Amino acid sequence: MKSNINLLILVVLMASSASGKSDTDSEVFETQAPFLIEAIISTPYSAVVIHTNVDVINASDTGSITQFVYEAEVIETLRGKQHKQIRYTLYVEQDEDVILDTTPIIITLCSDNDEYYWPGVDAQFSGASSFVQAAKNNASQVDKHQSHFAFCGVN
């Protein structure tokens, strides 16, 4: 499996280099591609989304943790259940700033009883075509019956 992943990374990186991207774009992709592939393998849900809203549940309601509850339009599901819209929770330390980026991005999420949550690491990536293609290629090769996800505390 690991050699297949390494081969996939190499093929994706070679395709990226041949596509005429700027050096900066290629460098970002080359740096992030292994993390993207690991995130897709390590979470049950991946999609290209555009965030449409975020609600903040302040720490006074939840102790020392603030919850950002994001809503997004799903452009393309890469792994997991198909959705047109998705809602997920990001848990952060008190006083962190909320960001609502409305450009297309790839997110990878964990789930618990059909509720999605941010895995805490390596969960958001560029929505550029090279990233989306790498994500699609990787997602098509993962075990559809996988039940353990390394980035998720609850399976």
Backbone as CSV, one residue per row, in Angstrom:
resi,resn,N_x,N_y,N_z,CA_x,CA_y,CA_z,C_x,C_y,C_z
1,MET,0.828,-1.192,0.000,0.000,0.000,0.000,0.868,1.250,0.000
2,LYS,1.901,1.266,0.860,2.765,2.439,0.951,3.482,2.685,-0.374
3,SER,3.927,1.634,-1.054,4.601,1.824,-2.342,3.626,2.350,-3.387
4,ASN,2.354,1.924,-3.323,1.344,2.458,-4.234,1.128,3.940,-3.997
5,ILE,1.112,4.350,-2.739,0.941,5.764,-2.404,2.132,6.559,-2.910
6,ASN,3.336,6.046,-2.692,4.534,6.742,-3.172,4.526,6.858,-4.690
7,LEU,4.102,5.814,-5.387,4.007,5.857,-6.838,2.980,6.894,-7.270
8,LEU,1.849,6.936,-6.591,0.814,7.913,-6.908,1.341,9.330,-6.719
9,ILE,2.052,9.571,-5.630,2.630,10.894,-5.387,3.578,11.260,-6.523
10,LEU,4.433,10.338,-6.925,5.389,10.597,-7.995,4.674,10.930,-9.298
11,VAL,3.657,10.162,-9.662,2.912,10.408,-10.900,2.237,11.773,-10.852
12,VAL,1.616,12.098,-9.726,0.935,13.383,-9.596,1.931,14.526,-9.671
13,LEU,3.070,14.386,-9.029,4.088,15.439,-9.064,4.631,15.626,-10.476
14,MET,4.832,14.535,-11.205,5.324,14.640,-12.576,4.288,15.327,-13.459
15,ALA,3.026,14.992,-13.290,1.966,15.634,-14.070,1.892,17.115,-13.755
16,SER,2.073,17.459,-12.505,2.053,18.861,-12.096,3.194,19.625,-12.747
17,SER,4.375,19.048,-12.773,5.541,19.706,-13.358,5.353,19.911,-14.853
18,ALA,4.708,18.973,-15.514,4.516,19.059,-16.957,3.394,20.009,-17.351
19,SER,2.606,20.468,-16.398,1.431,21.274,-16.723,1.734,22.747,-16.908
20,GLY,2.990,23.164,-16.755,3.337,24.553,-16.973,2.995,25.463,-15.812
21,LYS,2.867,24.949,-14.635,2.574,25.761,-13.459,3.764,26.633,-13.125
22,SER,3.496,27.704,-12.391,4.600,28.534,-11.917,5.393,27.749,-10.880
23,ASP,6.638,28.157,-10.676,7.483,27.473,-9.696,6.861,27.495,-8.313
24,THR,6.243,28.614,-7.948,5.637,28.730,-6.619,4.487,27.743,-6.461
25,ASP,3.598,27.658,-7.465,2.481,26.715,-7.406,2.987,25.280,-7.309
26,SER,3.988,24.948,-8.110,4.540,23.592,-8.096,5.179,23.263,-6.758
27,GLU,5.881,24.229,-6.185,6.520,24.003,-4.886,5.481,23.769,-3.799
28,VAL,4.421,24.563,-3.813,3.353,24.380,-2.823,2.730,23.002,-3.001
29,PHE,2.444,22.632,-4.230,1.844,21.331,-4.489,2.771,20.202,-4.047
30,GLU,4.038,20.284,-4.422,4.993,19.238,-4.056,5.120,19.095,-2.544
31,THR,5.021,20.204,-1.834,5.109,20.174,-0.374,3.851,19.584,0.247
32,GLN,2.688,19.944,-0.292,1.418,19.569,0.324,0.828,18.238,-0.155
33,ALA,1.192,17.767,-1.337,0.581,16.548,-1.894,0.664,15.340,-0.965
34,PRO,1.800,15.062,-0.336,1.838,13.904,0.568,0.873,14.041,1.754
35,PHE,0.694,15.264,2.249,-0.228,15.487,3.365,-1.676,15.320,2.915
36,LEU,-1.981,15.775,1.705,-3.318,15.602,1.141,-3.650,14.119,1.017
37,ILE,-2.738,13.360,0.471,-2.967,11.925,0.288,-3.139,11.223,1.633
38,GLU,-2.305,11.567,2.598,-2.436,10.973,3.932,-3.776,11.344,4.567
39,ALA,-4.211,12.589,4.389,-5.483,13.034,4.973,-6.663,12.276,4.375
40,ILE,-6.640,12.032,3.083,-7.736,11.295,2.446,-7.781,9.856,2.948
41,ILE,-6.628,9.249,3.114,-6.569,7.879,3.632,-7.017,7.828,5.093
42,SER,-6.755,8.888,5.844,-6.932,8.887,7.301,-8.251,9.461,7.782
43,THR,-9.157,9.822,6.860,-10.474,10.354,7.221,-11.542,9.741,6.314
44,PRO,-12.786,9.654,6.789,-13.826,9.017,5.985,-14.514,9.922,4.968
45,TYR,-14.276,11.239,5.040,-14.974,12.159,4.137,-14.009,13.192,3.572
46,SER,-14.080,13.384,2.259,-13.282,14.404,1.572,-14.142,15.019,0.479
47,ALA,-14.018,16.337,0.308,-14.801,17.014,-0.721,-14.162,18.342,-1.092
48,VAL,-14.521,18.810,-2.283,-14.210,20.176,-2.688,-15.434,20.997,-2.300
49,VAL,-15.221,22.057,-1.533,-16.340,22.843,-1.009,-16.079,24.340,-1.151
50,ILE,-17.163,25.102,-1.020,-17.094,26.551,-0.841,-17.855,26.849,0.441
51,HIS,-17.170,27.427,1.415,-17.831,27.769,2.678,-18.854,28.878,2.452
52,THR,-20.006,28.733,3.086,-21.074,29.720,2.936,-21.421,30.423,4.239
53,ASN,-21.071,29.821,5.371,-21.418,30.414,6.662,-20.572,29.776,7.757
54,VAL,-20.388,30.527,8.835,-19.761,29.972,10.032,-20.424,30.602,11.248
55,ASP,-20.807,29.765,12.192,-21.358,30.211,13.474,-20.326,29.938,14.548
56,VAL,-20.233,30.851,15.507,-19.281,30.709,16.603,-20.048,30.424,17.881
57,ILE,-19.699,29.316,18.535,-20.252,28.998,19.850,-19.135,29.296,20.829
58,ASN,-19.289,30.386,21.558,-18.217,30.894,22.414,-17.905,29.979,23.577
59,ALA,-16.708,30.151,24.081,-16.196,29.330,25.175,-17.067,29.410,26.418
60,SER,-17.770,30.512,26.626,-18.613,30.627,27.818,-19.701,29.553,27.839
61,ASP,-20.087,29.085,26.645,-21.097,28.031,26.546,-20.493,26.627,26.594
62,THR,-19.198,26.507,26.311,-18.593,25.183,26.151,-17.313,24.988,26.953
63,GLY,-17.050,25.817,27.938,-15.803,25.704,28.698,-14.706,26.510,28.036
64,SER,-13.501,25.960,27.936,-12.370,26.696,27.361,-12.227,26.488,25.855
65,ILE,-13.114,25.728,25.264,-13.051,25.443,23.832,-14.147,26.225,23.115
66,THR,-13.767,26.841,21.997,-14.728,27.515,21.132,-15.030,26.590,19.956
67,GLN,-16.282,26.591,19.519,-16.675,25.784,18.365,-16.989,26.709,17.199
68,PHE,-16.395,26.425,16.048,-16.773,27.080,14.805,-17.587,26.050,14.029
69,VAL,-18.829,26.361,13.750,-19.689,25.449,13.006,-19.809,25.994,11.581
70,TYR,-19.145,25.306,10.660,-19.096,25.738,9.264,-20.195,25.072,8.449
71,GLU,-20.705,25.826,7.471,-21.599,25.293,6.453,-20.940,25.548,5.109
72,ALA,-21.084,24.592,4.201,-20.434,24.727,2.899,-21.271,24.068,1.815
73,GLU,-21.158,24.617,0.618,-21.722,23.997,-0.567,-20.694,22.979,-1.060
74,VAL,-21.140,21.766,-1.306,-20.239,20.724,-1.799,-20.213,20.794,-3.325
75,ILE,-19.043,21.085,-3.857,-18.863,21.124,-5.306,-18.683,19.709,-5.839
76,GLU,-17.867,18.924,-5.127,-17.619,17.539,-5.536,-17.207,16.707,-4.332
77,THR,-17.911,15.608,-4.115,-17.524,14.669,-3.068,-16.419,13.780,-3.622
78,LEU,-15.342,13.676,-2.868,-14.206,12.854,-3.283,-14.211,11.497,-2.587
79,ARG,-14.659,11.493,-1.338,-14.735,10.257,-0.555,-15.868,10.407,0.448
80,GLY,-16.648,9.348,0.617,-17.717,9.354,1.607,-19.082,9.602,0.985
81,LYS,-20.049,9.865,1.854,-21.431,10.088,1.419,-21.532,11.342,0.556
82,GLN,-22.410,11.276,-0.433,-22.661,12.423,-1.306,-23.550,13.434,-0.578
83,HIS,-23.179,14.694,-0.660,-23.962,15.784,-0.076,-23.960,16.961,-1.037
84,LYS,-25.025,17.760,-0.972,-25.042,19.038,-1.688,-24.547,20.147,-0.769
85,GLN,-24.849,20.010,0.499,-24.420,20.943,1.542,-23.831,20.103,2.672
86,ILE,-22.907,20.701,3.402,-22.341,19.996,4.551,-22.168,20.977,5.699
87,ARG,-22.254,20.431,6.888,-22.070,21.213,8.112,-21.089,20.426,8.977
88,TYR,-20.094,21.119,9.534,-19.129,20.436,10.389,-18.631,21.379,11.470
89,THR,-18.077,20.792,12.525,-17.607,21.563,13.672,-16.090,21.509,13.753
90,LEU,-15.520,22.672,14.020,-14.085,22.819,14.256,-13.929,23.297,15.691
91,TYR,-13.212,22.546,16.504,-12.986,22.901,17.906,-11.643,23.612,18.015
92,VAL,-11.637,24.801,18.639,-10.411,25.597,18.751,-10.259,26.120,20.172
93,GLU,-9.055,26.584,20.465,-8.800,27.222,21.756,-9.583,28.528,21.833
94,GLN,-9.910,28.908,23.037,-10.629,30.150,23.267,-9.860,31.318,22.638
95,ASP,-10.566,32.276,22.078,-10.028,33.515,21.496,-9.352,33.345,20.139
96,GLU,-9.468,32.207,19.484,-8.959,32.098,18.115,-9.932,32.806,17.186
97,ASP,-9.390,33.424,16.143,-10.218,34.144,15.181,-10.866,33.176,14.205
98,VAL,-12.107,33.481,13.858,-12.814,32.686,12.864,-12.472,33.232,11.479
99,ILE,-12.329,32.333,10.522,-12.043,32.716,9.146,-13.086,32.054,8.252
100,LEU,-13.684,32.851,7.371,-14.622,32.309,6.390,-14.053,32.587,5.003
101,ASP,-13.303,31.623,4.499,-12.704,31.719,3.169,-13.714,31.151,2.183
102,THR,-14.101,31.945,1.184,-15.131,31.502,0.246,-14.559,31.038,-1.093
103,THR,-13.261,30.752,-1.134,-12.687,30.163,-2.348,-12.818,28.641,-2.258
104,PRO,-12.909,27.951,-3.383,-13.005,26.489,-3.336,-11.769,25.876,-2.669
105,ILE,-12.016,24.938,-1.775,-10.948,24.226,-1.073,-11.323,22.755,-0.957
106,ILE,-10.331,21.945,-0.656,-10.563,20.536,-0.328,-10.541,20.427,1.188
107,ILE,-11.562,19.770,1.750,-11.565,19.485,3.182,-11.632,17.976,3.377
108,THR,-11.036,17.520,4.468,-11.145,16.124,4.880,-11.689,16.141,6.299
109,LEU,-12.701,15.332,6.559,-13.400,15.385,7.838,-13.589,14.002,8.442
110,CYS,-13.766,14.007,9.751,-14.155,12.812,10.494,-15.665,12.857,10.691
111,SER,-16.242,11.726,11.068,-17.678,11.711,11.342,-17.975,10.839,12.552
112,ASP,-19.059,11.215,13.216,-19.555,10.469,14.362,-21.070,10.555,14.313
113,ASN,-21.734,9.441,14.061,-23.194,9.415,13.950,-23.700,10.445,12.947
114,ASP,-23.108,10.469,11.774,-23.478,11.368,10.678,-23.262,12.848,10.965
115,GLU,-22.524,13.177,12.007,-22.120,14.558,12.252,-20.637,14.652,11.945
116,TYR,-20.279,15.654,11.179,-18.891,15.801,10.749,-18.133,16.747,11.662
117,TYR,-16.834,16.452,11.819,-15.977,17.329,12.605,-14.573,17.350,12.014
118,TRP,-13.886,18.449,12.266,-12.520,18.692,11.807,-11.571,17.747,12.532
119,PRO,-10.701,17.039,11.826,-9.818,16.082,12.495,-8.689,16.712,13.297
120,GLY,-8.422,17.986,13.095,-7.404,18.648,13.901,-6.063,18.821,13.226
121,VAL,-5.775,18.043,12.202,-4.505,18.167,11.481,-4.731,17.957,9.987
122,ASP,-3.931,18.630,9.195,-3.905,18.384,7.740,-5.290,18.138,7.145
123,ALA,-6.209,19.088,7.321,-7.579,18.842,6.906,-8.085,19.782,5.819
124,GLN,-7.321,20.790,5.444,-7.760,21.743,4.428,-6.631,21.969,3.432
125,PHE,-6.998,21.925,2.144,-6.009,22.047,1.080,-6.557,22.927,-0.032
126,SER,-5.664,23.414,-0.849,-6.026,24.247,-1.989,-7.033,23.530,-2.885
127,GLY,-7.905,24.303,-3.505,-8.846,23.758,-4.469,-8.330,23.838,-5.898
128,ALA,-7.034,24.127,-6.064,-6.429,24.191,-7.400,-6.557,22.835,-8.091
129,SER,-6.590,22.864,-9.408,-6.845,21.639,-10.173,-5.840,20.525,-9.883
130,SER,-4.577,20.867,-9.643,-3.588,19.818,-9.353,-3.913,19.097,-8.055
131,PHE,-4.380,19.836,-7.047,-4.757,19.226,-5.775,-6.010,18.372,-5.943
132,VAL,-6.999,18.901,-6.666,-8.248,18.159,-6.866,-7.975,16.860,-7.620
133,GLN,-7.142,16.918,-8.655,-6.833,15.704,-9.415,-6.102,14.679,-8.555
134,ALA,-5.144,15.137,-7.757,-4.432,14.220,-6.857,-5.394,13.600,-5.854
135,ALA,-6.311,14.410,-5.332,-7.291,13.909,-4.365,-8.211,12.872,-5.004
136,LYS,-8.685,13.148,-6.215,-9.550,12.194,-6.923,-8.818,10.878,-7.168
137,ASN,-7.595,10.975,-7.652,-6.814,9.762,-7.931,-6.636,8.926,-6.673
138,ASN,-6.324,9.575,-5.575,-6.102,8.858,-4.324,-7.406,8.296,-3.774
139,ALA,-8.460,9.101,-3.777,-9.744,8.659,-3.225,-10.296,7.454,-3.983
140,SER,-10.018,7.377,-5.270,-10.527,6.246,-6.055,-9.823,4.937,-5.708
141,GLN,-8.688,5.018,-5.016,-7.917,3.818,-4.697,-8.039,3.364,-3.245
142,VAL,-8.744,4.118,-2.407,-8.837,3.731,-0.999,-9.845,2.605,-0.822
143,ASP,-9.708,1.888,0.259,-10.604,0.784,0.602,-11.975,1.349,0.973
144,LYS,-12.983,1.020,0.194,-14.347,1.526,0.436,-14.941,0.982,1.735
145,HIS,-14.379,-0.102,2.253,-14.892,-0.715,3.480,-14.030,-0.384,4.695
146,GLN,-13.124,0.556,4.550,-12.243,0.963,5.651,-13.086,1.399,6.848
147,SER,-12.706,0.949,8.041,-13.470,1.302,9.242,-12.632,2.027,10.291
148,HIS,-11.322,2.003,10.169,-10.458,2.730,11.101,-9.811,3.893,10.354
149,PHE,-9.901,5.094,10.943,-9.350,6.295,10.333,-8.404,6.953,11.323
150,ALA,-7.129,6.980,10.977,-6.071,7.396,11.905,-6.238,8.811,12.443
151,PHE,-6.835,9.726,11.679,-6.982,11.108,12.142,-8.224,11.317,13.004
152,CYS,-9.055,10.309,13.135,-10.343,10.466,13.816,-10.351,9.693,15.131
153,GLY,-10.789,10.341,16.189,-10.835,9.705,17.501,-11.957,8.707,17.635
154,VAL,-13.032,8.900,16.872,-14.193,8.012,16.913,-14.349,7.427,15.529
155,ASN,-14.559,6.123,15.435,-14.681,5.487,14.119,-16.077,4.984,13.878
